[in-house]
Coordinates of C-alpha atoms and ligand atoms in Angstrom, one line a residue:
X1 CA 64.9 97.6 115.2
X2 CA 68.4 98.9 116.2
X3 CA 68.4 102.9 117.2
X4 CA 70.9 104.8 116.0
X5 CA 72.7 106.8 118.9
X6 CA 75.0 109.8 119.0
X7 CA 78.4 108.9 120.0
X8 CA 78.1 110.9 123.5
X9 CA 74.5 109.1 124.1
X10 CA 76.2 105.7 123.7
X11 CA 78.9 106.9 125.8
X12 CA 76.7 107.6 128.6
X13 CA 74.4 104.7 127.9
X14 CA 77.9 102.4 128.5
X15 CA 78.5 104.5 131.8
X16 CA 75.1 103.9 133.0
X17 CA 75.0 100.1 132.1
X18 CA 79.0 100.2 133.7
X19 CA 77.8 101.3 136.8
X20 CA 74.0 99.4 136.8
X21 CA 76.5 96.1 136.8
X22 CA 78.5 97.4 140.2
X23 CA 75.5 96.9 142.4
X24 CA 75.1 94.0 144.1
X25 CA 71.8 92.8 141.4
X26 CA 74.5 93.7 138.8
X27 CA 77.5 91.2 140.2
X28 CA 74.6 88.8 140.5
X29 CA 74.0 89.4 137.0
X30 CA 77.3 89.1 135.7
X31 CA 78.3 85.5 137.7
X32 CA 75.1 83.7 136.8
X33 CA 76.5 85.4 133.0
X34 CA 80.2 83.6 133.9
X35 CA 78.3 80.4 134.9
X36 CA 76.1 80.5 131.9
X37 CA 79.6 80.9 129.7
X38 CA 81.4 78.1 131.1
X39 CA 78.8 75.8 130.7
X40 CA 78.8 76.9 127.4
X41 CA 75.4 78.0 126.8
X42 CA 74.6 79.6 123.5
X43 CA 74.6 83.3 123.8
X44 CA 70.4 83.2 122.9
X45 CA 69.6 80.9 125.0
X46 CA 72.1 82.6 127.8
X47 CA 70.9 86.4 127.0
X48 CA 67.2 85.2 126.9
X49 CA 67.6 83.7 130.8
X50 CA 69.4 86.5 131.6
X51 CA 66.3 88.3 130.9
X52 CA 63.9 86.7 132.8
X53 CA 66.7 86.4 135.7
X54 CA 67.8 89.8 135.8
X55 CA 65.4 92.1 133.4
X56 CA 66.9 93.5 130.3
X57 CA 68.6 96.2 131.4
X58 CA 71.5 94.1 133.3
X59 CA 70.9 91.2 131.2
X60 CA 73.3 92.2 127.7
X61 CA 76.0 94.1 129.3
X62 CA 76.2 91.2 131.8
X63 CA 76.9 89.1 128.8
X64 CA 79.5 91.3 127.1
X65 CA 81.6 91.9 130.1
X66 CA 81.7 88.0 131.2
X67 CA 83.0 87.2 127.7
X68 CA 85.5 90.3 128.4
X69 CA 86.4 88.7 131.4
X70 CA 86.6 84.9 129.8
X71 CA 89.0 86.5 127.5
X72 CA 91.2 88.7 129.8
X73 CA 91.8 85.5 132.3
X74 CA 94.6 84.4 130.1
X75 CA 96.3 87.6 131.0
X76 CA 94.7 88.7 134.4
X77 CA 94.4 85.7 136.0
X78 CA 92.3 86.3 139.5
X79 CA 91.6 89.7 138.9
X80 CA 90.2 89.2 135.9
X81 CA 86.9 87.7 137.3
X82 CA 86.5 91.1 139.6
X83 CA 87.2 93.8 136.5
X84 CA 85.5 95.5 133.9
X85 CA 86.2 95.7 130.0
X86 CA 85.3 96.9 126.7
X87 CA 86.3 94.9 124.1
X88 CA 88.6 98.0 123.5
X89 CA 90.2 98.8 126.6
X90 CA 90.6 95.0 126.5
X91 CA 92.3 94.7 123.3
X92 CA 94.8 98.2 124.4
X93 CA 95.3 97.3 128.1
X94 CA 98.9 95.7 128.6
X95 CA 100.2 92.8 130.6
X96 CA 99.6 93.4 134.3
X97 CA 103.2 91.9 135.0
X98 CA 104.6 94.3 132.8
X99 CA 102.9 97.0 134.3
X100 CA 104.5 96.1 137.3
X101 CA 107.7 95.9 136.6
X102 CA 107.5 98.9 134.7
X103 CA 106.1 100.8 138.2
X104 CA 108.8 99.7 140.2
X105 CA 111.3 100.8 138.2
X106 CA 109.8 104.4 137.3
X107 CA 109.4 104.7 141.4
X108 CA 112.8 103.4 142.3
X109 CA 114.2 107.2 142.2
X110 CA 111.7 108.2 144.8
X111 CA 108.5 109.3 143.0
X112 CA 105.3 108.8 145.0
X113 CA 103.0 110.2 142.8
X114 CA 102.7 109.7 139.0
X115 CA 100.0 111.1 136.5
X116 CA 98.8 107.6 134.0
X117 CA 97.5 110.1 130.9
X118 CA 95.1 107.9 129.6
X119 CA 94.2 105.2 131.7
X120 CA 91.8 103.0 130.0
X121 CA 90.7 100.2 131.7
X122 CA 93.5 101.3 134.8
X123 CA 96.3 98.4 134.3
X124 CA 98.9 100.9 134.6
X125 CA 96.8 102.7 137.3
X126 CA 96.8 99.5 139.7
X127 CA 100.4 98.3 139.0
X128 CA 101.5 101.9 140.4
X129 CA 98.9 102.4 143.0
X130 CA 100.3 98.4 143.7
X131 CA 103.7 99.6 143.7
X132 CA 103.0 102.5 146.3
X133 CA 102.7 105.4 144.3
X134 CA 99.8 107.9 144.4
X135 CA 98.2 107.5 141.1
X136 CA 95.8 110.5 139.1
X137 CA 94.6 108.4 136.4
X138 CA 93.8 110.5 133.5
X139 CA 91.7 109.4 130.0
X140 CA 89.5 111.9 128.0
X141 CA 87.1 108.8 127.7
X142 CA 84.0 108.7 130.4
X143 CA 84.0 105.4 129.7
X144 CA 87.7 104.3 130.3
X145 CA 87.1 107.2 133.3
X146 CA 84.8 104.8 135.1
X147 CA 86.2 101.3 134.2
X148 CA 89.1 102.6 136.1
X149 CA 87.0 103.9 138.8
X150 CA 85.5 100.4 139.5
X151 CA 88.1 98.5 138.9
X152 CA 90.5 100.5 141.5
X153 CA 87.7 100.0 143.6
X154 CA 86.7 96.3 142.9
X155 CA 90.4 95.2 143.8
X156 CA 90.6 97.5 146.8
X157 CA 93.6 99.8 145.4
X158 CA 94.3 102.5 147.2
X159 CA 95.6 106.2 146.4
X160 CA 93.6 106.1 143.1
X161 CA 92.3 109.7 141.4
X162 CA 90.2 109.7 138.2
X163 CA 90.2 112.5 137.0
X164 CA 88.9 114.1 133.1
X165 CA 91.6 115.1 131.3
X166 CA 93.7 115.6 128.0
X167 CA 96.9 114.6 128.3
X168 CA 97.9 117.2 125.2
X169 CA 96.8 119.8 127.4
X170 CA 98.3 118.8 130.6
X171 CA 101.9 117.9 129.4
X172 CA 101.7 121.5 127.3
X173 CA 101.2 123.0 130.8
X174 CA 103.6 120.2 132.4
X175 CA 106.3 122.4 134.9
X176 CA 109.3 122.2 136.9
X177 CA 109.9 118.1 136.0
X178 CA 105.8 117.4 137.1
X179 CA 103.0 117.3 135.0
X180 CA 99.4 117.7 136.6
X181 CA 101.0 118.0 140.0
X182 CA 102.7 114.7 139.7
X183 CA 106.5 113.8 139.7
X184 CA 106.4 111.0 137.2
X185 CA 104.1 109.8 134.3
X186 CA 103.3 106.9 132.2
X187 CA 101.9 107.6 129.0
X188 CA 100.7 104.6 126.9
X189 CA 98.7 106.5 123.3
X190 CA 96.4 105.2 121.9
X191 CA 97.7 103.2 118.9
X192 CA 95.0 101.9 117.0
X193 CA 91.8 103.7 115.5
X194 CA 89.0 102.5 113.9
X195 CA 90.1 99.2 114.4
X196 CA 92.9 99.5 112.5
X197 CA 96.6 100.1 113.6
X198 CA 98.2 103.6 113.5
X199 CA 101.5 103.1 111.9
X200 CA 102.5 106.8 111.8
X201 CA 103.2 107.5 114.9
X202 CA 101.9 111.5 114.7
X203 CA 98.2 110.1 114.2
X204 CA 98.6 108.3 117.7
X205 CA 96.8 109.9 120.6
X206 CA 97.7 111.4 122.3
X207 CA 100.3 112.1 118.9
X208 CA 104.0 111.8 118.8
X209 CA 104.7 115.4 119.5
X210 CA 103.4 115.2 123.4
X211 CA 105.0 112.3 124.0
X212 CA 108.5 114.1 122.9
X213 CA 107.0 117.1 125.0
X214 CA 106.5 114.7 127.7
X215 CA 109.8 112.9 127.8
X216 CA 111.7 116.7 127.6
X217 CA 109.6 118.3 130.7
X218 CA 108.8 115.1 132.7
X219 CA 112.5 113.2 133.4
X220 CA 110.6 111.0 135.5
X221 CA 108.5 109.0 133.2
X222 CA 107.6 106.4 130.7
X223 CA 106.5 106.1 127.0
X224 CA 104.8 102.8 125.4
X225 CA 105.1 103.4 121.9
X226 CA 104.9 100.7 118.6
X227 CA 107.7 98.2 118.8
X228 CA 108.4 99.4 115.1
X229 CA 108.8 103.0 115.8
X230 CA 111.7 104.4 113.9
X231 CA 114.9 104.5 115.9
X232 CA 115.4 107.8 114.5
X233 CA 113.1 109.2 116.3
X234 CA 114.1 108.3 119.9
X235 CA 115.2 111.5 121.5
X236 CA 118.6 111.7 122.4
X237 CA 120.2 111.0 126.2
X238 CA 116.0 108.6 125.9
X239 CA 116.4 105.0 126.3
X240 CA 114.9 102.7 124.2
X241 CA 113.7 99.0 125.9
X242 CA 111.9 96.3 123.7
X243 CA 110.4 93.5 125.6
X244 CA 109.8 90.2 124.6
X245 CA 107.4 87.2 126.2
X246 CA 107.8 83.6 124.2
X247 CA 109.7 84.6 121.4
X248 CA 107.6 87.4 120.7
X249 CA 107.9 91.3 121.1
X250 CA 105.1 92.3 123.5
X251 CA 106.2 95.7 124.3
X252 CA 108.6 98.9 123.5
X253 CA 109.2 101.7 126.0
X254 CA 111.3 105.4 125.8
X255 CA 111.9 106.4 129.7
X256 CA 112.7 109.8 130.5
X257 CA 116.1 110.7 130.8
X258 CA 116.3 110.7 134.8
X259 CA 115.0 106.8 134.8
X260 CA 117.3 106.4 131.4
X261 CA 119.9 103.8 132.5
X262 CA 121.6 103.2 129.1
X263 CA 121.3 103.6 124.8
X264 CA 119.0 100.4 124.6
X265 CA 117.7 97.5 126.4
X266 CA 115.9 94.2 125.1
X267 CA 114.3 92.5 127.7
X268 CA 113.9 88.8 127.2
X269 CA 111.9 86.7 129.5
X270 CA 112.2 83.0 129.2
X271 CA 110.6 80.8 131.6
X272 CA 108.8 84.3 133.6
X273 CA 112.5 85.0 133.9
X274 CA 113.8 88.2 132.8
X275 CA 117.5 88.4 130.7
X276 CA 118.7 92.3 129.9
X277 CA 121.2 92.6 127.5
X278 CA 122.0 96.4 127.3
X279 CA 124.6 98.5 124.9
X280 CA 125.5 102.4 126.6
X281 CA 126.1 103.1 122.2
X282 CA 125.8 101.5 119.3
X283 CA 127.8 98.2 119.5
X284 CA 127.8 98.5 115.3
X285 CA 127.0 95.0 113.1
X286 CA 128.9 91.9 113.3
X287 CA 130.7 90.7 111.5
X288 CA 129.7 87.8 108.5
X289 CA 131.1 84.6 107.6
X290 CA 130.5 80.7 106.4
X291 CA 127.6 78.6 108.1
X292 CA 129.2 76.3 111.0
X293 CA 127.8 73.8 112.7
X294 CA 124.7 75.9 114.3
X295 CA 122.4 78.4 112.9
X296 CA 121.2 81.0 116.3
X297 CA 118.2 83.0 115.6
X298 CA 118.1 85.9 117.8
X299 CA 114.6 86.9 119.7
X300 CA 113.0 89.5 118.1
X301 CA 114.2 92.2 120.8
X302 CA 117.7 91.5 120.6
X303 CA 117.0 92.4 116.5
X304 CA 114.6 95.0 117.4
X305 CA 117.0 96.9 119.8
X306 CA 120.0 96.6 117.1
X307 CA 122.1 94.3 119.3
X308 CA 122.6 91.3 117.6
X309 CA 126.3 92.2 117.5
X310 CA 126.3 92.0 121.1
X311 CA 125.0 88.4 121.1
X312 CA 127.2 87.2 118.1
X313 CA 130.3 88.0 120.3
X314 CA 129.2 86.3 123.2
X315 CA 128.8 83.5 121.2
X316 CA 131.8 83.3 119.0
X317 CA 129.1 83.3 116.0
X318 CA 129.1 84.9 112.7
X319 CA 126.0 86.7 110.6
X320 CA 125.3 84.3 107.7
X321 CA 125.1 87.4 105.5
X322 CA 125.6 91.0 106.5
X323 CA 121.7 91.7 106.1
X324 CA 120.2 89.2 108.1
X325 CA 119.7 88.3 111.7
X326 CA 120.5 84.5 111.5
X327 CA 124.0 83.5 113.5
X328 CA 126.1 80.6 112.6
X329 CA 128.6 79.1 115.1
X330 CA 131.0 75.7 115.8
X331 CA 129.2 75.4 119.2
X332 CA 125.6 75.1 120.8
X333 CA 124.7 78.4 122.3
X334 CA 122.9 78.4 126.0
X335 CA 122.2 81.8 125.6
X336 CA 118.2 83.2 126.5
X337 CA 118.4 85.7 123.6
X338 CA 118.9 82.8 120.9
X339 CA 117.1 79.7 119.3
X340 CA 119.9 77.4 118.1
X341 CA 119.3 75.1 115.5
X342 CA 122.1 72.3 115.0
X343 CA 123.2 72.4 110.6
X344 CA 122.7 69.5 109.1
X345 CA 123.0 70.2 105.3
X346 CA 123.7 73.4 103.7
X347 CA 122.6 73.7 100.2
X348 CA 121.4 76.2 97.5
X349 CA 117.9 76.8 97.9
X350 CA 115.7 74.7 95.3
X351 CA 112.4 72.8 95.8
X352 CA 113.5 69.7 93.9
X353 CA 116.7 69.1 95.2
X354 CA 115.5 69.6 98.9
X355 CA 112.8 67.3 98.5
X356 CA 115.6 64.8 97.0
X357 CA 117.4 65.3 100.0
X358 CA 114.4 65.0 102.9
X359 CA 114.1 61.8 101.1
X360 CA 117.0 60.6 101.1
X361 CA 116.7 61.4 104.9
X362 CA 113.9 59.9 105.8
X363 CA 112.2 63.3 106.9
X364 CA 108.3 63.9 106.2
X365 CA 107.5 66.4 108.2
X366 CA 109.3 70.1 108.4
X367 CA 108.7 73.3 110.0
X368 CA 110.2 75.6 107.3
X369 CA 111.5 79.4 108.6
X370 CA 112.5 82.1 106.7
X371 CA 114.6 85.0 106.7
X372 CA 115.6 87.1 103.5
X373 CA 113.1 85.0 101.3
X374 CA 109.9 85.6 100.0
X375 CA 108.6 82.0 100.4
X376 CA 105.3 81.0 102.5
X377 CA 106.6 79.0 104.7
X378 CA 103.8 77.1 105.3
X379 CA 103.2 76.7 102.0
X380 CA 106.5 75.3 101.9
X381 CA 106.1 72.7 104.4
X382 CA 102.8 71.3 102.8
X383 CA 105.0 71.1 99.5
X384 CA 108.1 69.0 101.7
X385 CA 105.4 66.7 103.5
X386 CA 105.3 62.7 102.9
X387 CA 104.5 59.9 104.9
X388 CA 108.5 59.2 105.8
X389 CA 108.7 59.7 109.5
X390 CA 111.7 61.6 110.6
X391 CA 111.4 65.5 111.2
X392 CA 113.5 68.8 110.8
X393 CA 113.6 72.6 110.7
X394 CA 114.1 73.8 107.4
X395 CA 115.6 77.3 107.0
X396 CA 115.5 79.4 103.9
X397 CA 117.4 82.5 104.0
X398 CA 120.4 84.2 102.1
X399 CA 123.9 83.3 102.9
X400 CA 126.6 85.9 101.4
X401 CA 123.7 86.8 99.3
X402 CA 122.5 83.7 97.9
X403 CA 118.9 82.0 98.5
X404 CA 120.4 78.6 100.6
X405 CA 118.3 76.0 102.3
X406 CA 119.9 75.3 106.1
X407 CA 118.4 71.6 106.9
X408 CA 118.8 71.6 110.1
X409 CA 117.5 69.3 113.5
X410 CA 117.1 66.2 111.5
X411 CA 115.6 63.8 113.6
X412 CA 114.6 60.1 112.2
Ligands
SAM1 C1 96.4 102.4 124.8 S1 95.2 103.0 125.9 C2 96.0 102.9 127.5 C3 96.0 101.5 128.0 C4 96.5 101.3 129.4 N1 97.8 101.8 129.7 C5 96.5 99.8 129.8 O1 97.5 99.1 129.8 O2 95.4 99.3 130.1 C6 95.2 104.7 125.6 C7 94.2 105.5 126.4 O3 94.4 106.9 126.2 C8 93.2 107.6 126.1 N2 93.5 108.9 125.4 C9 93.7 109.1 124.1 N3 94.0 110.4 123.8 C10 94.0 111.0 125.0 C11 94.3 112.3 125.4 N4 94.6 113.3 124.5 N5 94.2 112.6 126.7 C12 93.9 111.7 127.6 N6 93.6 110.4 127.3 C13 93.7 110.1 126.0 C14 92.3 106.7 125.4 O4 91.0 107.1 125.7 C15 92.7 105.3 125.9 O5 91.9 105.0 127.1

């Protein structure tokens, strides 16, 4: 039989169980739950000697936050195996090394104490308690109020304040460049609800309107928002940083205009290297022309923060057509803020005549990419497959407004 609760009564059940799991029987709990994971056991069979081990009070939430933990290694490492998550504070809680970096650079003007309105789980609590400052962490969610709370305490952070809070209420009371008594502020809303992703950024909470507030009365602080927030509506004199990990945007950020260092920033890290390509104004496009000898596709930050342009003079390259991201050039690029591709074959884009010509290559396998195109890639590629052995990167895209194939990488 499953009892339905009132939200607040499951709230305080997950506090209760959150803290029953602190104790010493609890820890016990959740590593023979960690153990029990690892060796794979199937969650009956796991939950049922968890039971018998540990009674079944300890015995389900030991189970949930073990698989939390399973699933947050990837991106905690260590510390993972001494924190608590919800699935949810899980799924919003950034990358710790972001965090950090983020922390050192909000401090580096001399802020020692910083308000995080809405905490969560507390990754942005630790990286600025790591980073030295004094840290009220702030969430109107008991639940997120006390995963910080242990967590701060299970890594032995220091200079840590939980406090209740709405962050709407404390930035509309925010004075003299602090807010809640603090000199500097992260504020990361909460983007999703329901499950589902908030696109407009006035349902976010807290909504779009505080973190304006915030970024007007707090020059000290920092904004995660969506990585396709509108450039529009970036304040002016706010900077705007998209960050990228792999090939892949993993964060945006608007900091206040005291830590504001310039118009725009994509931050590409290669290799756990960081590369900053920055633009005081708008650098405007480039400029378009014929495909050359190699085909640069710019990371997704670089596009994001509008400074392609930047990137295509550095390299001497083209845009293939005025609308797309794609860069063409006579010469291989060693640049961190593109993927180069070397042309092979330029032709108009047609399913028949590319096959023809894979053929005639000796290529069976592809990876197709697109830009401009409404093709499936992968759909693509299963189309393109036969037993020949060679390989390539097929691009479909527009070039001075024309669907064109780009076979490119051939290797037999
Ligand atoms: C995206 S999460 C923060 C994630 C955190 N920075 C991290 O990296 O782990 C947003 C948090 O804000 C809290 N929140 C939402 N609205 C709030 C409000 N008005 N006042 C305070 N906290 C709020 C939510 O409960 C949630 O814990």
């Amino acid at each position: 039989m499953t009892v339905d609760r009132e939200p607040e009564e499951q709230t305080a059940e997950t506090v209760r169980q959150l803290q029953a799991l602190a104790t010493p029987e609890g820890a016990a709990a959740l590593s023979r739950a960690a153990v029990l994971l690892d060796e794979r056991v199937d969650a009956v069979a796991a939950l049922s000697r968890l039971r018998a081990e540990f009674g079944a009070a300890l015995a389900g939430p030991a189970w949930g936050i073990a698989r939390q933990r399973q699933k947050a290694r990837a991106t905690f490492g260590a510390d993972a195996d001494r924190m608590l998550f919800t699935s949810d504070t899980l799924e919003q809680a950034g990358r710790p090394e972001l965090a950090a970096r983020r922390a050192v650079r909000l401090l580096a003007g001399g802020a020692d104490s910083v308000a995080d309105l809405g905490c969560a789980a507390g990754t942005d609590t630790i990286a600025l308690a790591r980073a030295g400052a004094r840290v009220l962490a702030v969430d109107v969610d008991p639940v997120a109020r006390e995963l910080t709370a242990l967590n701060v305490e299970a890594l032995g952070v220091d200079d840590v304040w939980v406090v209740a809070g709405d962050a709407v209420e404390l930035v509309a009371a925010a004075r003299g460049g602090e807010v809640a008594g603090c000199g500097a502020a992260v504020l990361d809303p909460a983007r999703r609800a329901g499950g589902k992703r908030q696109l407009d950024p006035d349902t976010w909470s807290p909504p779009w309107s505080t973190v304006v507030e915030l970024l007007r009365k707090v020059p000290t602080s920092v904004v995660k928002v969506a990585p396709g927030l509108d450039h529009d509506r970036v304040p002016e004199g706010i900077e705007s940083e998209w960050v990228s990990v792999g090939g892949s945007i993993v964060e945006a950020l608007l900091w206040g205009p005291a830590v504001s260092e310039t118009w725009r920033r994509a931050t590409v890290f290669r290799d756990g290297v960081a590369h900053e390509l920055t633009a005081d104004s708008d650098p405007g496009h480039a400029e378009a022309g014929p495909v050359r000898g190699w085909l640069h596709e710019p990371d997704p930050a670089v596009i994001r923060s509008g400074l392609v342009s930047l990137v295509a003079a550095d390299l001497g390259a083209t845009l293939v057509d005025p609308t797309i991201a794609y860069l063409t050039s006579d010469a291989e690029a060693d640049s961190p803020y593109v993927s180069s591709h070397r042309v092979d074959e330029v032709l108009p884009f047609n399913l028949k005549k590319l096959k023809a010509l894979l053929r005639e290559r000796g290529v069976g396998r592809v990876v197709v990419k697109k830009r401009g195109s409404a093709i499936e890639p992968e759909s693509i590629a299963k189309q393109l497959r036969t037993d020949a052995r060679g390989t390539a990167t097929v691009v479909v895209t527009r070039v001075a407004g024309a669907p064109t194939a780009l076979l490119c990488d051939v290797a037999t």
